[in-house]
Short mmCIF file of the C-alpha atoms (twelve columns), coordinates in Angstrom:
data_MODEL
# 
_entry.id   MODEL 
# 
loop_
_atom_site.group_PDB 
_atom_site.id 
_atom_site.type_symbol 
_atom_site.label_atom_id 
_atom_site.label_alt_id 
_atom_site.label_comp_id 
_atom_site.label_asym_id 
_atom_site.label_seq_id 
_atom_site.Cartn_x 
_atom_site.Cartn_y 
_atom_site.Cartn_z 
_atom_site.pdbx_PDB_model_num 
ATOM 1   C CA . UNK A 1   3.881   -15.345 -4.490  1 
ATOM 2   C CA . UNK A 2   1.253   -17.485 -5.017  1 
ATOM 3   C CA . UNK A 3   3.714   -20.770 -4.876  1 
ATOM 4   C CA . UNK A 4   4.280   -19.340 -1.355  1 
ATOM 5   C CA . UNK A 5   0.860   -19.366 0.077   1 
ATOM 6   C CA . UNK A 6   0.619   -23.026 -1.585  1 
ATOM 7   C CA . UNK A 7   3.732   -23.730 0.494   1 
ATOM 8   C CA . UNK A 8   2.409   -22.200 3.984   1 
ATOM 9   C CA . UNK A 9   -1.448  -23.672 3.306   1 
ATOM 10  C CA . UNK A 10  1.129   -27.284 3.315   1 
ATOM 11  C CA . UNK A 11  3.751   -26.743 5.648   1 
ATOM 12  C CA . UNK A 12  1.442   -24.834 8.822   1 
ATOM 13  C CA . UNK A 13  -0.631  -27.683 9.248   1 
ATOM 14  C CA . UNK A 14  2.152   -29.731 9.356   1 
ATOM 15  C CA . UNK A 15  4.083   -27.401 11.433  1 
ATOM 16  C CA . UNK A 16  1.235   -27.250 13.931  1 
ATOM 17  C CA . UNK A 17  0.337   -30.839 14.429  1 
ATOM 18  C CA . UNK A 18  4.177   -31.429 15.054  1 
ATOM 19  C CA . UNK A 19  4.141   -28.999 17.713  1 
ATOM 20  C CA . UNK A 20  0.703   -30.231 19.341  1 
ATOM 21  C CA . UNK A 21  1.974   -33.738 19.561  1 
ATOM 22  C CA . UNK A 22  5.559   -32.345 21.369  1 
ATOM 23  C CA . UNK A 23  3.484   -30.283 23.841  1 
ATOM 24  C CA . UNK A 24  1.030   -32.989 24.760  1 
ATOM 25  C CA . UNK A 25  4.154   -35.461 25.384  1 
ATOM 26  C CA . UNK A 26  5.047   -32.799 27.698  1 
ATOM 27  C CA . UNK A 27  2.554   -31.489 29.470  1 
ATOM 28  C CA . UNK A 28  -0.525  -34.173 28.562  1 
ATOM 29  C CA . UNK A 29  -3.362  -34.656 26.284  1 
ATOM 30  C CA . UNK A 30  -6.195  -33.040 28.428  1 
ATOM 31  C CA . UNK A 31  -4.124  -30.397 29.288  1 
ATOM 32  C CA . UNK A 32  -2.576  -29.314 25.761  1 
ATOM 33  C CA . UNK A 33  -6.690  -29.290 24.513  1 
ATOM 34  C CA . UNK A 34  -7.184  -27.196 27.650  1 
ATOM 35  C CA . UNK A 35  -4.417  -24.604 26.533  1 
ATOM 36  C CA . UNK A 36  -5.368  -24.596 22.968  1 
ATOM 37  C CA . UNK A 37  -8.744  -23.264 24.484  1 
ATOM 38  C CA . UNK A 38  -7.696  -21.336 27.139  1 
ATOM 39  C CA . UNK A 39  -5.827  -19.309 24.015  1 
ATOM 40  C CA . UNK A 40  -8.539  -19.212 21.700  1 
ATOM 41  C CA . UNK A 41  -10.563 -17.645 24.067  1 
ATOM 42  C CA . UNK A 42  -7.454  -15.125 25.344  1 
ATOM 43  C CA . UNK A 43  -7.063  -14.537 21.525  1 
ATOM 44  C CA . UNK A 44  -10.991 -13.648 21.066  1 
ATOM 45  C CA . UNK A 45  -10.688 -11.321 23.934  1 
ATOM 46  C CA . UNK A 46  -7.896  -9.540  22.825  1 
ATOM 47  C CA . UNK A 47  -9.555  -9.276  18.633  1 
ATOM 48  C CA . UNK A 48  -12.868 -8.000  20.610  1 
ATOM 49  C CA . UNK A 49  -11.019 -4.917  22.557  1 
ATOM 50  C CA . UNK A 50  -8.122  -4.208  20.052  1 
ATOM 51  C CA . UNK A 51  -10.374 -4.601  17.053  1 
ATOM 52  C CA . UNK A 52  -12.478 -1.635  18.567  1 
ATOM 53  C CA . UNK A 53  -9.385  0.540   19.227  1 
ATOM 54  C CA . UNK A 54  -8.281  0.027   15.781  1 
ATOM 55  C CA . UNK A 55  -11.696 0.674   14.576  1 
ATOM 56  C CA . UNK A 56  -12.125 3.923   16.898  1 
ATOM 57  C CA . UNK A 57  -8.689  4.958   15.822  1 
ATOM 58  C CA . UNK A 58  -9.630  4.767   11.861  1 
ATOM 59  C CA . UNK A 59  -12.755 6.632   12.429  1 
ATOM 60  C CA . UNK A 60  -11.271 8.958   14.864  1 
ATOM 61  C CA . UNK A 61  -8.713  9.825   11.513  1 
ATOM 62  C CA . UNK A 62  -11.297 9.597   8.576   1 
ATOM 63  C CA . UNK A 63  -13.358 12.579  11.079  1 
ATOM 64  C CA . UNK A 64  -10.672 14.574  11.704  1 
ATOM 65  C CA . UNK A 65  -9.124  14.981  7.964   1 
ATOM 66  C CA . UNK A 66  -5.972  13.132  8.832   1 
ATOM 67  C CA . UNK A 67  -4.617  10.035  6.559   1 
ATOM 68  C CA . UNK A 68  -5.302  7.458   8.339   1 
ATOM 69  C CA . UNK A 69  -2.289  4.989   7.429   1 
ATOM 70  C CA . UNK A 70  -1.030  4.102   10.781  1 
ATOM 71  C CA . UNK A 71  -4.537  3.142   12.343  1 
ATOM 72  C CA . UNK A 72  -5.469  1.536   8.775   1 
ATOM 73  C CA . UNK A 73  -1.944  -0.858  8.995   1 
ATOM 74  C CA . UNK A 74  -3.403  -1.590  12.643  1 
ATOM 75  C CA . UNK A 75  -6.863  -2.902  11.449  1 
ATOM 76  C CA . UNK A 76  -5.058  -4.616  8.976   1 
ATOM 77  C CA . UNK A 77  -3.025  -6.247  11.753  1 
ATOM 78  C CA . UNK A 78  -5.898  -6.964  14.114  1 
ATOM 79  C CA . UNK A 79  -7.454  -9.048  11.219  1 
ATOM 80  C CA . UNK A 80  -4.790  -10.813 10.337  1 
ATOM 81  C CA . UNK A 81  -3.949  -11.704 13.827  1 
ATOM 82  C CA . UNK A 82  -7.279  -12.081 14.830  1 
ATOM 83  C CA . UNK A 83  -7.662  -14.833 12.099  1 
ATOM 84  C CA . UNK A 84  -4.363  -16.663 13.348  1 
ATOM 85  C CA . UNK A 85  -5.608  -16.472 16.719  1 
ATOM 86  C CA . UNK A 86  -8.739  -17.903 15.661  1 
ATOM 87  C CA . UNK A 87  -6.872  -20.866 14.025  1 
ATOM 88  C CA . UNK A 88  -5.659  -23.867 15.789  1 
ATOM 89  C CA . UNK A 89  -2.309  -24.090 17.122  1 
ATOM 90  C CA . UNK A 90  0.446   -22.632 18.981  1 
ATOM 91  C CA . UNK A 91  2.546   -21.474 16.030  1 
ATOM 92  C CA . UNK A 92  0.100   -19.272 14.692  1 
ATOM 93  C CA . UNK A 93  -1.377  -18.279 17.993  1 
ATOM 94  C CA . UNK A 94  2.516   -17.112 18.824  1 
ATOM 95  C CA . UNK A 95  1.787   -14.846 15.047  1 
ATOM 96  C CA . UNK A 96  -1.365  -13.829 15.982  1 
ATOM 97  C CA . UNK A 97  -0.718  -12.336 18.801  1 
ATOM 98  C CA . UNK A 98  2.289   -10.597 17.565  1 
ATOM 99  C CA . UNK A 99  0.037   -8.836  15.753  1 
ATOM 100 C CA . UNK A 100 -2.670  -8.314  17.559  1 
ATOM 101 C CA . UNK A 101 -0.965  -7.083  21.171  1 
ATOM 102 C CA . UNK A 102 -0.703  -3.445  20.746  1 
ATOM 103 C CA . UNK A 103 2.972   -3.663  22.306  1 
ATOM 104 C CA . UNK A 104 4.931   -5.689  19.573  1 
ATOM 105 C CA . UNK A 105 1.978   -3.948  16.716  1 
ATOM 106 C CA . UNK A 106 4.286   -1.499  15.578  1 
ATOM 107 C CA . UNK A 107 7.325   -4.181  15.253  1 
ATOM 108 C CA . UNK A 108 4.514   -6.092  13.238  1 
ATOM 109 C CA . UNK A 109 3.706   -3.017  11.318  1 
ATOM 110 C CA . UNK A 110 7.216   -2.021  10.711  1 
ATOM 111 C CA . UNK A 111 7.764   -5.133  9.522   1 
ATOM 112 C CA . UNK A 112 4.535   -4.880  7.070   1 
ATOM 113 C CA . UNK A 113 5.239   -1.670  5.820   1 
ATOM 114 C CA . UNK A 114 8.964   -2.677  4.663   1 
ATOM 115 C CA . UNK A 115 7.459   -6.171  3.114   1 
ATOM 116 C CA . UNK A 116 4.466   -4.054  1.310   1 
ATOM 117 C CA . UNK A 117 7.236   -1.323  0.208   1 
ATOM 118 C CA . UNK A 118 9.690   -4.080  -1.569  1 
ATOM 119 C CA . UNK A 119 6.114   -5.429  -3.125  1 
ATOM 120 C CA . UNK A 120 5.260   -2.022  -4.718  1 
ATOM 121 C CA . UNK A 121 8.837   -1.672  -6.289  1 
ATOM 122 C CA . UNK A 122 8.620   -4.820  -7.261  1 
ATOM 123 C CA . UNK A 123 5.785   -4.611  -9.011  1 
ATOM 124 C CA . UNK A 124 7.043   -1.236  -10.163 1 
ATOM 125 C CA . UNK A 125 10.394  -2.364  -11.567 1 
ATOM 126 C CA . UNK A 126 11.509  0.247   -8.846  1 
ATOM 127 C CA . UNK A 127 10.335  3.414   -11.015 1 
ATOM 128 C CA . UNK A 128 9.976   6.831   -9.010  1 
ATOM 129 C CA . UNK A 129 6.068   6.791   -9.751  1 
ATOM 130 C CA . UNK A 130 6.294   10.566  -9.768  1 
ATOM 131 C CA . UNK A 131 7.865   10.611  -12.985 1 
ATOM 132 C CA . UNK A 132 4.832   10.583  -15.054 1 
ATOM 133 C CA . UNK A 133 4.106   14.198  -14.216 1 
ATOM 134 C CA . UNK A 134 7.002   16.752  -15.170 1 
ATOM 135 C CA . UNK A 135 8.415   18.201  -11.876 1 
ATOM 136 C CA . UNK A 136 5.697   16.384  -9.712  1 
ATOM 137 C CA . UNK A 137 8.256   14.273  -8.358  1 
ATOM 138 C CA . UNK A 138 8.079   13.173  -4.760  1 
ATOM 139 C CA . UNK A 139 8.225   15.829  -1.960  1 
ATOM 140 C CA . UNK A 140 7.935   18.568  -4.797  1 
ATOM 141 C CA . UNK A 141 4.860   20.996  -5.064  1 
ATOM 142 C CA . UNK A 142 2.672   20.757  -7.823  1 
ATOM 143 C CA . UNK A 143 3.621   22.969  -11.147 1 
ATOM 144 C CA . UNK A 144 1.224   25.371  -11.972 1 
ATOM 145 C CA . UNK A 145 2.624   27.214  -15.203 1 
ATOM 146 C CA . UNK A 146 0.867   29.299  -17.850 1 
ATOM 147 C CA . UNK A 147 3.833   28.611  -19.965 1 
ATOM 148 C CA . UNK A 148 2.560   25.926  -21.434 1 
ATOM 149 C CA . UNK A 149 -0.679  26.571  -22.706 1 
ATOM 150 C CA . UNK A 150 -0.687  27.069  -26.630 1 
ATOM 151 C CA . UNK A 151 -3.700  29.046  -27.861 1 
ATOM 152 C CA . UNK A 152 -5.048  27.557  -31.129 1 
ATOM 153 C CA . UNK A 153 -8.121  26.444  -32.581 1 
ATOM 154 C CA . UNK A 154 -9.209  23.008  -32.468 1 
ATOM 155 C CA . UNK A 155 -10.337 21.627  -36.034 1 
ATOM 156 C CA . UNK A 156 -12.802 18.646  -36.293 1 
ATOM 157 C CA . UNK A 157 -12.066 17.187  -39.851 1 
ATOM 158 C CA . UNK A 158 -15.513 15.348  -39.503 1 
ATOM 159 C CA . UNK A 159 -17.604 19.066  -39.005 1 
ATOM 160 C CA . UNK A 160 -18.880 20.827  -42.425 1 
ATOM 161 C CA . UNK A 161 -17.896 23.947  -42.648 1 
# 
């Protein structure tokens, strides 16, 4: 993973200034700087209202009792695509906003849950975490038995008798 963010901190840039230089031979200099502002600002906009939604949401959840996974994957999303708004470009403005709009979010956080659920079994060799508890498997209720206490008397070799 970390070869990979080595790879995107290279290749973006790149990317980007490509892209800059085939929209100005387009549309013009002046007006390619204009639209690069014109989007920033759109982008800041859009991080100011969502990022209060998202942040109303969470609180909304953490008052009410209720895990708040969906509206914490959002804030997660408004950062992250408030950042790549907040960078230069049309390639990651086209990102950011994916994850920022609240109309393609959930495609965005579909996408992050599945990449964040291969991660964890990954890093889990795929194990049913579970496990480690007798019958406390996933979806199963806790086991509460008295069957398998053993009385006995615990005997400190170090205490005098």
């Amino acid at each position: 993973m970390p070869w990979l963010v080595a790879l995107a901190l290279l290749v973006v840039p790149i990317v980007e200034i490509f892209v800059i230089i085939q929209i100005g031979q387009v549309i013009g200099g002046w007006p390619t700087v204009g639209l690069l502002l014109v989007e920033s600002a759109l982008g800041a906009w859009i991080i100011k209202r969502e990022g209060r939604r998202a942040w109303n949401a969470l609180q909304s959840a953490l008052q009410t009792g209720k895990m708040p996974g969906r509206e914490l994957s959002d804030a997660a999303l408004v950062l992250v695509g408030g950042t790549l708004l907040l960078t230069p470009g049309f390639v990651t403005d086209i990102f950011g906003f994916f994850f920022v709009l609240p109309f393609t979010r959930p495609l965005a956080r579909r996408g992050m849950h599945a990449f964040l659920g291969r991660r964890v079994a990954t890093q889990f060799g795929g194990a049913n975490l579970g496990g480690f508890i007798p019958g406390a498997g996933p979806g199963q209720p806790p086991r509460h038995s008295q069957d398998d206490v053993i009385q006995g008397e615990v005997i400190d070799p170090d205490q005098k008798q």
